[in-house]
Short mmCIF file of C-alpha atoms and ligand atoms in Angstrom, two decimals:
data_model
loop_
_atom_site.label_atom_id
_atom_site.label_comp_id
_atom_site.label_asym_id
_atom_site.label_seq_id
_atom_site.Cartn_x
_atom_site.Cartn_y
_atom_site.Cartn_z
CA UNK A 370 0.00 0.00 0.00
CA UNK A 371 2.08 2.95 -0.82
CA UNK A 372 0.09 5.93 -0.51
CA UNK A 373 -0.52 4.84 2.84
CA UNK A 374 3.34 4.32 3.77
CA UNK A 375 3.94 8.16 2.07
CA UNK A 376 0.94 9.59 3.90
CA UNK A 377 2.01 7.78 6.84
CA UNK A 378 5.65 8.79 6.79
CA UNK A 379 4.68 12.28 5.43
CA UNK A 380 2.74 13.47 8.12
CA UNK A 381 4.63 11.60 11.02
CA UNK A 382 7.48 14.41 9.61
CA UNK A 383 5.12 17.14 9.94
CA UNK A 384 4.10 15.85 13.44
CA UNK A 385 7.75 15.15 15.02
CA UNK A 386 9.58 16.80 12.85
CA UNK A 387 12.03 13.40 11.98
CA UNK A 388 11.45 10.91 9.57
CA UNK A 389 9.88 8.19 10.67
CA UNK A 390 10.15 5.05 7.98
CA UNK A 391 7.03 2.87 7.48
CA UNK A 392 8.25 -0.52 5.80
CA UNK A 393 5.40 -0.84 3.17
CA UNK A 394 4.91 -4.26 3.69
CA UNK A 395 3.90 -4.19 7.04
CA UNK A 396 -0.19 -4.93 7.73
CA UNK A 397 -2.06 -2.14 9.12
CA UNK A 398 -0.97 0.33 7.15
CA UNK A 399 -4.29 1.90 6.87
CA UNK A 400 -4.91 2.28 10.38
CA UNK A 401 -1.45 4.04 10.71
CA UNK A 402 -2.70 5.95 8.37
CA UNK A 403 -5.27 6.86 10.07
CA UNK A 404 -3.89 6.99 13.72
CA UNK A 405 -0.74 9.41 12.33
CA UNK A 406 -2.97 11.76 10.68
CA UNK A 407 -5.94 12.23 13.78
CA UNK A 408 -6.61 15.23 15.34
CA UNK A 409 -9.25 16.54 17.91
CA UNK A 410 -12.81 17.48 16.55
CA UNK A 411 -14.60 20.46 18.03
CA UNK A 412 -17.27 21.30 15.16
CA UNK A 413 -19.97 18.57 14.02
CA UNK A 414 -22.49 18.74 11.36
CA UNK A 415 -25.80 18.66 12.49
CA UNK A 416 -26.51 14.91 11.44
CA UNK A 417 -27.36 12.05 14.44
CA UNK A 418 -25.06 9.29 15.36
CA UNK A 419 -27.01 6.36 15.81
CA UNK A 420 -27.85 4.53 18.73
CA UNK A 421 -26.82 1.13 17.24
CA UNK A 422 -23.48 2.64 15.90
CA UNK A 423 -22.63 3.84 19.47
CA UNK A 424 -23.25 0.79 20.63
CA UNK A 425 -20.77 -0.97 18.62
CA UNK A 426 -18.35 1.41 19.80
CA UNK A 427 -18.91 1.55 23.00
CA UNK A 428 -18.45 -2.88 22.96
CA UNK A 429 -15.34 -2.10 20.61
CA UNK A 430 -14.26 0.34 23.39
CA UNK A 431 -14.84 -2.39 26.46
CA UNK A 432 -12.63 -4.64 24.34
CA UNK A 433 -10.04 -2.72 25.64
CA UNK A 434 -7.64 -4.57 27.89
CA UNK A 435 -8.40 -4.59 31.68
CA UNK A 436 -6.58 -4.35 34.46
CA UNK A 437 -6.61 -8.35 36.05
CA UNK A 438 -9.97 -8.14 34.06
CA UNK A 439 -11.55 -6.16 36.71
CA UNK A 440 -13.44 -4.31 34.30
CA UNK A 441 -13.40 -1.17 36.15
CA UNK A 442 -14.15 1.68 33.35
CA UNK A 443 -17.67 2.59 32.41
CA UNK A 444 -19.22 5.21 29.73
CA UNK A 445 -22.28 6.90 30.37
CA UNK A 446 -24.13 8.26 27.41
CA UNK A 447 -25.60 11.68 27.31
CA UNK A 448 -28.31 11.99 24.27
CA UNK A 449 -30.80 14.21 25.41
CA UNK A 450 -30.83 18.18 26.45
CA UNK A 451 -31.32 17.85 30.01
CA UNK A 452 -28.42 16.80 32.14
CA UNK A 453 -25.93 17.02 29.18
CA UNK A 454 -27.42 20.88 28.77
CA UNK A 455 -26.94 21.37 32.49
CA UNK A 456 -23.38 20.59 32.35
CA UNK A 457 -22.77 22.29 29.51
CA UNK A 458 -24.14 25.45 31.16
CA UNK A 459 -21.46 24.53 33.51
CA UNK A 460 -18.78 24.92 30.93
CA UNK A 461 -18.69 28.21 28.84
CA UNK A 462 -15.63 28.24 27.39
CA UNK A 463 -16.43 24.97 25.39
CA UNK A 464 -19.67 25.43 23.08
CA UNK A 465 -19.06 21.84 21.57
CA UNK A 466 -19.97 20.09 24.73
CA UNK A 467 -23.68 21.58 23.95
CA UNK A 468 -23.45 21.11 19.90
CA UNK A 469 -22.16 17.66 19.57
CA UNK A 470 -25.04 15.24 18.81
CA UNK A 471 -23.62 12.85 21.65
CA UNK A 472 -22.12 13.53 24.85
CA UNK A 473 -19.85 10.61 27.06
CA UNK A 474 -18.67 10.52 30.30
CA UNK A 475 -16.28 8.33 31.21
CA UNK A 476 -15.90 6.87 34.72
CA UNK A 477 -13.49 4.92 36.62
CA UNK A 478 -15.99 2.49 38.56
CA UNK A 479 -14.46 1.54 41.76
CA UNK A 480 -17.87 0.85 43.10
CA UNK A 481 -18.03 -2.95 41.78
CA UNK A 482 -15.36 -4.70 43.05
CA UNK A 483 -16.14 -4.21 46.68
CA UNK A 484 -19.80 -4.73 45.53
CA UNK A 485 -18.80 -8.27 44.70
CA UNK A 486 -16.48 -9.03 47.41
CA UNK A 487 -19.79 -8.09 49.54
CA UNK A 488 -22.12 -10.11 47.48
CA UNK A 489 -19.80 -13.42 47.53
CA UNK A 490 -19.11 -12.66 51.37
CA UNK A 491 -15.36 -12.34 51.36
CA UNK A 492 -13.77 -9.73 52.81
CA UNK A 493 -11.97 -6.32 50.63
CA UNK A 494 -8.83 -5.54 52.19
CA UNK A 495 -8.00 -3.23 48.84
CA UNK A 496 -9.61 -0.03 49.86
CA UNK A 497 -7.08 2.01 48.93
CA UNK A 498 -4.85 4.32 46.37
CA UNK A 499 -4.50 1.03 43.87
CA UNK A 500 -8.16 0.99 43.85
CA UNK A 501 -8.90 4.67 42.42
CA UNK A 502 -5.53 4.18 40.39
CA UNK A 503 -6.58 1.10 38.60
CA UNK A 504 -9.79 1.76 37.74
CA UNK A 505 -8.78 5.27 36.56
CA UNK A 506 -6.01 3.70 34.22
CA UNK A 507 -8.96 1.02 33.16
CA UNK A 508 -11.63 3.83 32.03
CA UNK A 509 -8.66 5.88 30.51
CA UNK A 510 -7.77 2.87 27.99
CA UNK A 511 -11.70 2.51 27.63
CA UNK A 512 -11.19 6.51 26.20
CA UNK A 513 -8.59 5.88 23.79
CA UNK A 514 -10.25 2.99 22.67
CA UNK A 515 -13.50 4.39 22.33
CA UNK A 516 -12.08 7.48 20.40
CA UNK A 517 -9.95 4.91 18.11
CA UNK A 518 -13.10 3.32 17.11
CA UNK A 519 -15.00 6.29 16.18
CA UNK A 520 -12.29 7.91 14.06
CA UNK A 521 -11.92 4.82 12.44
CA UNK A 522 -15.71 5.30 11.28
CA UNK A 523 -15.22 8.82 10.22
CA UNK A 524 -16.40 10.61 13.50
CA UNK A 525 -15.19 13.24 15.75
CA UNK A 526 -13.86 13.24 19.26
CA UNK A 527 -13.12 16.11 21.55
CA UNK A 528 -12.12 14.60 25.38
CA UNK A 529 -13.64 16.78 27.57
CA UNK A 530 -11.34 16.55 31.11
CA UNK A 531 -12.77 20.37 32.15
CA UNK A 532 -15.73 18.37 33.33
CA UNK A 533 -14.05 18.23 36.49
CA UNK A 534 -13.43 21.37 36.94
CA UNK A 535 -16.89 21.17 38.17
CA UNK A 536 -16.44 17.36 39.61
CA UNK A 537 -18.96 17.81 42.41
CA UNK A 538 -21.48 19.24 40.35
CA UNK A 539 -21.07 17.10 37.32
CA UNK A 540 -21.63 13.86 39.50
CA UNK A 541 -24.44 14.62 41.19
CA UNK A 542 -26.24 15.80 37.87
CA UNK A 543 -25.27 12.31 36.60
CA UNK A 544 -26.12 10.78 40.01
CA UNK A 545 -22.85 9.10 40.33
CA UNK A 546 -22.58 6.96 43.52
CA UNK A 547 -19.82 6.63 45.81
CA UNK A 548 -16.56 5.39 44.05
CA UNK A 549 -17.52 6.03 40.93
CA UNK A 550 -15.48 9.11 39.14
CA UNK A 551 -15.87 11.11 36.05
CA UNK A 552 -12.13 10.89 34.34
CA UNK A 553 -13.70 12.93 31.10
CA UNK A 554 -16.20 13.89 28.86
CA UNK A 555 -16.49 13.46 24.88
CA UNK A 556 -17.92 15.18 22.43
CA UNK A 557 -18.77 12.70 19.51
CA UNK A 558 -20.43 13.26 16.13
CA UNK A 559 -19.79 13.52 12.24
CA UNK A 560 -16.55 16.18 12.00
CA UNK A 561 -17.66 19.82 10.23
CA UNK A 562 -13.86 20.04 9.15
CA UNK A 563 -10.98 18.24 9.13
CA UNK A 564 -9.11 18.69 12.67
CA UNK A 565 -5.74 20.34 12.06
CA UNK A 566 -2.31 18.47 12.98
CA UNK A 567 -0.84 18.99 15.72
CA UNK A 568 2.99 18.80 16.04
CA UNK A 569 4.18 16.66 18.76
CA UNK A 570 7.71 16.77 21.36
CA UNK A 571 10.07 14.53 19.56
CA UNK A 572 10.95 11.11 20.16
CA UNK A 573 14.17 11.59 21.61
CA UNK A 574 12.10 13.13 24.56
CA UNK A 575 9.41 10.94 24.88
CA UNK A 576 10.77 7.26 23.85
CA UNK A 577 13.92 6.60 26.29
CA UNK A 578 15.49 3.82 25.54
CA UNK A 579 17.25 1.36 28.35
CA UNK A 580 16.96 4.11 30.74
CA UNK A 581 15.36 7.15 31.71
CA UNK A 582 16.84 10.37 29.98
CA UNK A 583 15.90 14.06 29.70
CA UNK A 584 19.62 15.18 30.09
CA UNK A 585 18.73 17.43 26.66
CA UNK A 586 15.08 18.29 27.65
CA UNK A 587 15.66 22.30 27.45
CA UNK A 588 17.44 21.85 23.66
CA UNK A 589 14.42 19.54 22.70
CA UNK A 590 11.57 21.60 23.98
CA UNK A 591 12.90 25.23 22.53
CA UNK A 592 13.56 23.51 19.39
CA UNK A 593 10.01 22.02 19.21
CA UNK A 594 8.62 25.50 20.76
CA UNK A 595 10.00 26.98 17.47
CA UNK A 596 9.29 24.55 15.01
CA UNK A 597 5.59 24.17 16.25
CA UNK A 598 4.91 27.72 16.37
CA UNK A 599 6.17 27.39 11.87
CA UNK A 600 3.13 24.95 11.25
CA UNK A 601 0.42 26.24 14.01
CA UNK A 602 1.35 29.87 16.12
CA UNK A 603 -0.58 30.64 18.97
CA UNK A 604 -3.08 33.16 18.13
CA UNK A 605 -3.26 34.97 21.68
CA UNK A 606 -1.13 34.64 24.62
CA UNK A 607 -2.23 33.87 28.18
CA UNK A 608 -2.80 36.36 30.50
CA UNK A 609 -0.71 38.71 29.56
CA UNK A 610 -1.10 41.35 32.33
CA UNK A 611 0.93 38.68 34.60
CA UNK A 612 3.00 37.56 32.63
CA UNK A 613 3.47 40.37 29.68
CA UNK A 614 3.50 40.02 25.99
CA UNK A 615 6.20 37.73 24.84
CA UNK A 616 8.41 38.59 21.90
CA UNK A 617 8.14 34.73 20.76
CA UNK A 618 5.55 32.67 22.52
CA UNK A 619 5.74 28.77 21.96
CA UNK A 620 3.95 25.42 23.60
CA UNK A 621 6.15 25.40 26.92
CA UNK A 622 5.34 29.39 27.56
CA UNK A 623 1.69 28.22 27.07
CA UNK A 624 1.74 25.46 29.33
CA UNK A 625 4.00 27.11 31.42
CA UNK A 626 1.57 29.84 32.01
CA UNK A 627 -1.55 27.32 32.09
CA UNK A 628 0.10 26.21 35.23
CA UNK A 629 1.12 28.88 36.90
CA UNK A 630 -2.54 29.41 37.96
CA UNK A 631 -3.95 26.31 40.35
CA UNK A 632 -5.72 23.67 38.35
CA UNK A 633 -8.64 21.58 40.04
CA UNK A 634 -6.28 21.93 43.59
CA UNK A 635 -9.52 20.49 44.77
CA UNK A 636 -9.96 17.58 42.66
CA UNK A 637 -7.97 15.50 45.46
CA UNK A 638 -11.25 16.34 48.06
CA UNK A 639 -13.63 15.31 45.27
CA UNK A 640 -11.99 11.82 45.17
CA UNK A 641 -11.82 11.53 48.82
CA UNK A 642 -15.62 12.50 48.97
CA UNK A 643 -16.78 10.08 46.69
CA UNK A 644 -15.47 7.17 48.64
CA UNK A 645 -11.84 6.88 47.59
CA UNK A 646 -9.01 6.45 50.28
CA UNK A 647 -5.83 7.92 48.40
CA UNK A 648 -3.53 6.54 50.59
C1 FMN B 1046 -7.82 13.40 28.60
C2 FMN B 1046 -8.05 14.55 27.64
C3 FMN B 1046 -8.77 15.64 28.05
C4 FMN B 1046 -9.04 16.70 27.19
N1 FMN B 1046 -9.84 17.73 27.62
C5 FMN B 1046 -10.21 18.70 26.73
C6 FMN B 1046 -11.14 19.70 27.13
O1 FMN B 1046 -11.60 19.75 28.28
N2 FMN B 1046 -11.54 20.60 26.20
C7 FMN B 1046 -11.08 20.58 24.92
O2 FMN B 1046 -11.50 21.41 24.12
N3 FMN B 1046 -10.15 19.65 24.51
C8 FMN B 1046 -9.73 18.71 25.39
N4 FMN B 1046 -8.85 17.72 25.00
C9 FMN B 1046 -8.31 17.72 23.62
C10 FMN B 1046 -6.85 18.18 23.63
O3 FMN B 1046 -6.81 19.58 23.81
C11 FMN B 1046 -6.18 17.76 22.32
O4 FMN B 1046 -6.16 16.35 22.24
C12 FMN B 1046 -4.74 18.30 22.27
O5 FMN B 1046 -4.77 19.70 22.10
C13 FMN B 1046 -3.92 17.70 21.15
O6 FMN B 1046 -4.60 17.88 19.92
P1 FMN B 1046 -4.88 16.63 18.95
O7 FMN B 1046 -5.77 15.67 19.69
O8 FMN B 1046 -5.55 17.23 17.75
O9 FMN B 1046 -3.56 16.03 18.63
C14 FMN B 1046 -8.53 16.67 25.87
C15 FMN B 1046 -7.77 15.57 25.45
C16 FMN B 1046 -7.53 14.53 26.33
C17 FMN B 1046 -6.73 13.33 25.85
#
C-alpha cells in the first residue's frame, strides 16, 4: 500500500519533525494511516449518530484490555438536552460540549469490586490508592479505545477533562454513587472540518530507551517551541497582564503559564468525597 506508507511517513514528519520510515509491507498500514494523521474534533455537522453505531463502539471500546480483568471503566451516554445541557451550562468556554449530537462521560468504577467481594461474602482488604488508580487507568484505555473506534468510522472526538473542573457538580447531575469518578467527557459526532495536525515533542524526549533520559530536555523543547509555532502559532497569549507580551511565545510558555494558575487543587477532596481512600 504505498500511498498509505507516504501519507504515513509524510505526516509523522510534519508531526515530530524526523522521519519516521514505514516498511510498506507491514499490515495495518491503513490504520497508521489513520492513527498518524488524527486530530481533535470540536465542530460537528448537524446529522445524528445512531444509537446502534454507538453501541458498537462503546463494545469495541470495552474490548479494551483490563486491568486483572476487573473491568473497572464505564461510559455513560448523554443523548438528550437535560443533564448534558446542564453541564454544559457549567462549561462556557467549550460550546461543543452543547453542539455535539452525543455527549460521554467516562468513569473509573471503583464501586463494583467491593460490591462483589460483599455479594460473595469475602472480605476487601483493597480499599485504597491502587483501587482509584486502577480503575482510573482502566476507564482511561476505555477513552482511547472508544475514540480509536470512532475515528476509524469517520467521526469526531473532543475529550472533555474540564468536566471536572466542576467534579462535584457534574456527579451529582449524573447521580454518580460513591466510588464512581468522572475521568472525562467526549464530544462525539460527524466532523464539520478536518481537525488540524498537531505537532508533537520529539521522540528523543518521549521514547527513552534502556533508561530514563531528559539530560537534553531544554534543547528539545525550545527547538520544538519553534518549530511548532512554523506549522500552528498561537493566536493569543495567556494572560498577559501577569505575565506580559512575549516577543516569541511557543507550547512550553503556554503550558507554562496554564500552570502557573492552580488547576482543580480540589480535585484531590472530590476523590476523597466520593469514597476513595488515596492513601
Ligand atoms: C484526557 C483529555 C482531556 C481533554 N480535555 C479537553 C477539554 O476539556 N476541552 C477541549 O476542548 N479539549 C480537550 N482535549 C483535547 C486536547 O486539547 C487535544 O487532544 C490536544 O490539544 C492535542 O490535539 P490533537 O488531539 O488534535 O492532537 C482533551 C484531550 C484529552 C486526551
Amino acid at each position: 500500500m504505498p500511498e498509505a506508507t507516504q501519507m504515513t511517513e509524510n505526516v509523522l514528519f510534519e508531526r515530530f519533525g524526523e522521519r519516521i520510515a514505514v516498511d510498506p509491507g507491514l499490515n495495518g498500514l491503513a490504520e497508521l494511516a489513520r492513527l498518524s494523521a488524527r486530530g481533535v474534533c470540536r465542530r460537528f455537522l448537524a446529522r445524528d449518530v445512531p444509537p446502534e453505531l454507538l453501541r458498537l463502539l462503546c463494545a469495541c471500546a470495552l474490548s479494551a484490555p483490563s486491568k486483572s480483568d476487573l473491568q473497572q471503566g464505564d461510559i455513560l451516554i448523554l443523548r438528550e438536552n437535560d443533564r448534558r445541557g446542564r453541564i454544559a451550562d457549567l462549561l462556557p468556554g467549550m460550546p461543543w460540549v452543547r453542539e455535539a449530537p452525543v455527549f460521554l462521560v467516562f468513569l473509573a468504577n471503583g464501586r463494583r469490586l467491593p460490591q462483589m467481594a460483599a455479594m460473595r461474602g469475602k472480605p476487601f482488604p483493597n480499599d485504597h490508592l491502587d483501587l482509584f488508580f486502577n480503575a482510573t487507568v482502566d476507564a482511561a484505555i476505555v477513552l482511547a479505545t472508544f475514540l480509536r473506534a470512532a475515528e476509524a468510522v469517520g467521526l469526531g472526538c473532543c475529550p472533555i477533562s474540564v468536566i471536572r473542573d466542576r467534579a462535584r457538580e457534574v456527579s451529582q447531575l449524573l447521580e454518580l454513587p460513591q466510588k464512581v469518578v468522572p475521568i472525562a467527557g467526549m464530544c462525539v459526532g460527524w466532523p464539520a472540518e478536518k481537525g488540524a495536525l498537531t505537532p508533537r515533542l520529539p521522540l528523543a524526549a518521549t521514547v527513552h530507551h534502556e533508561r530514563f533520559d531528559d539530560g537534553k530536555l531544554t534543547a528539545q523543547v525550545d527547538a520544538y517551541d519553534r518549530r511548532r509555532a512554523a506549522l500552528r502559532p498561537y493566536r493569543n497569549q495567556r494572560d498577559p497582564a501577569r505575565f506580559g507580551q512575549a516577543e516569541f511565545y511557543g507550547w512550553s510558555e503556554d503550558k507554562a503559564r496554564q500552570y502557573a494558575v492552580p488547576q482543580r487543587a480540589d480535585f484531590g477532596a472530590f476523590v476523597r468525597a466520593q469514597g476513595f481512600h488515596l492513601d
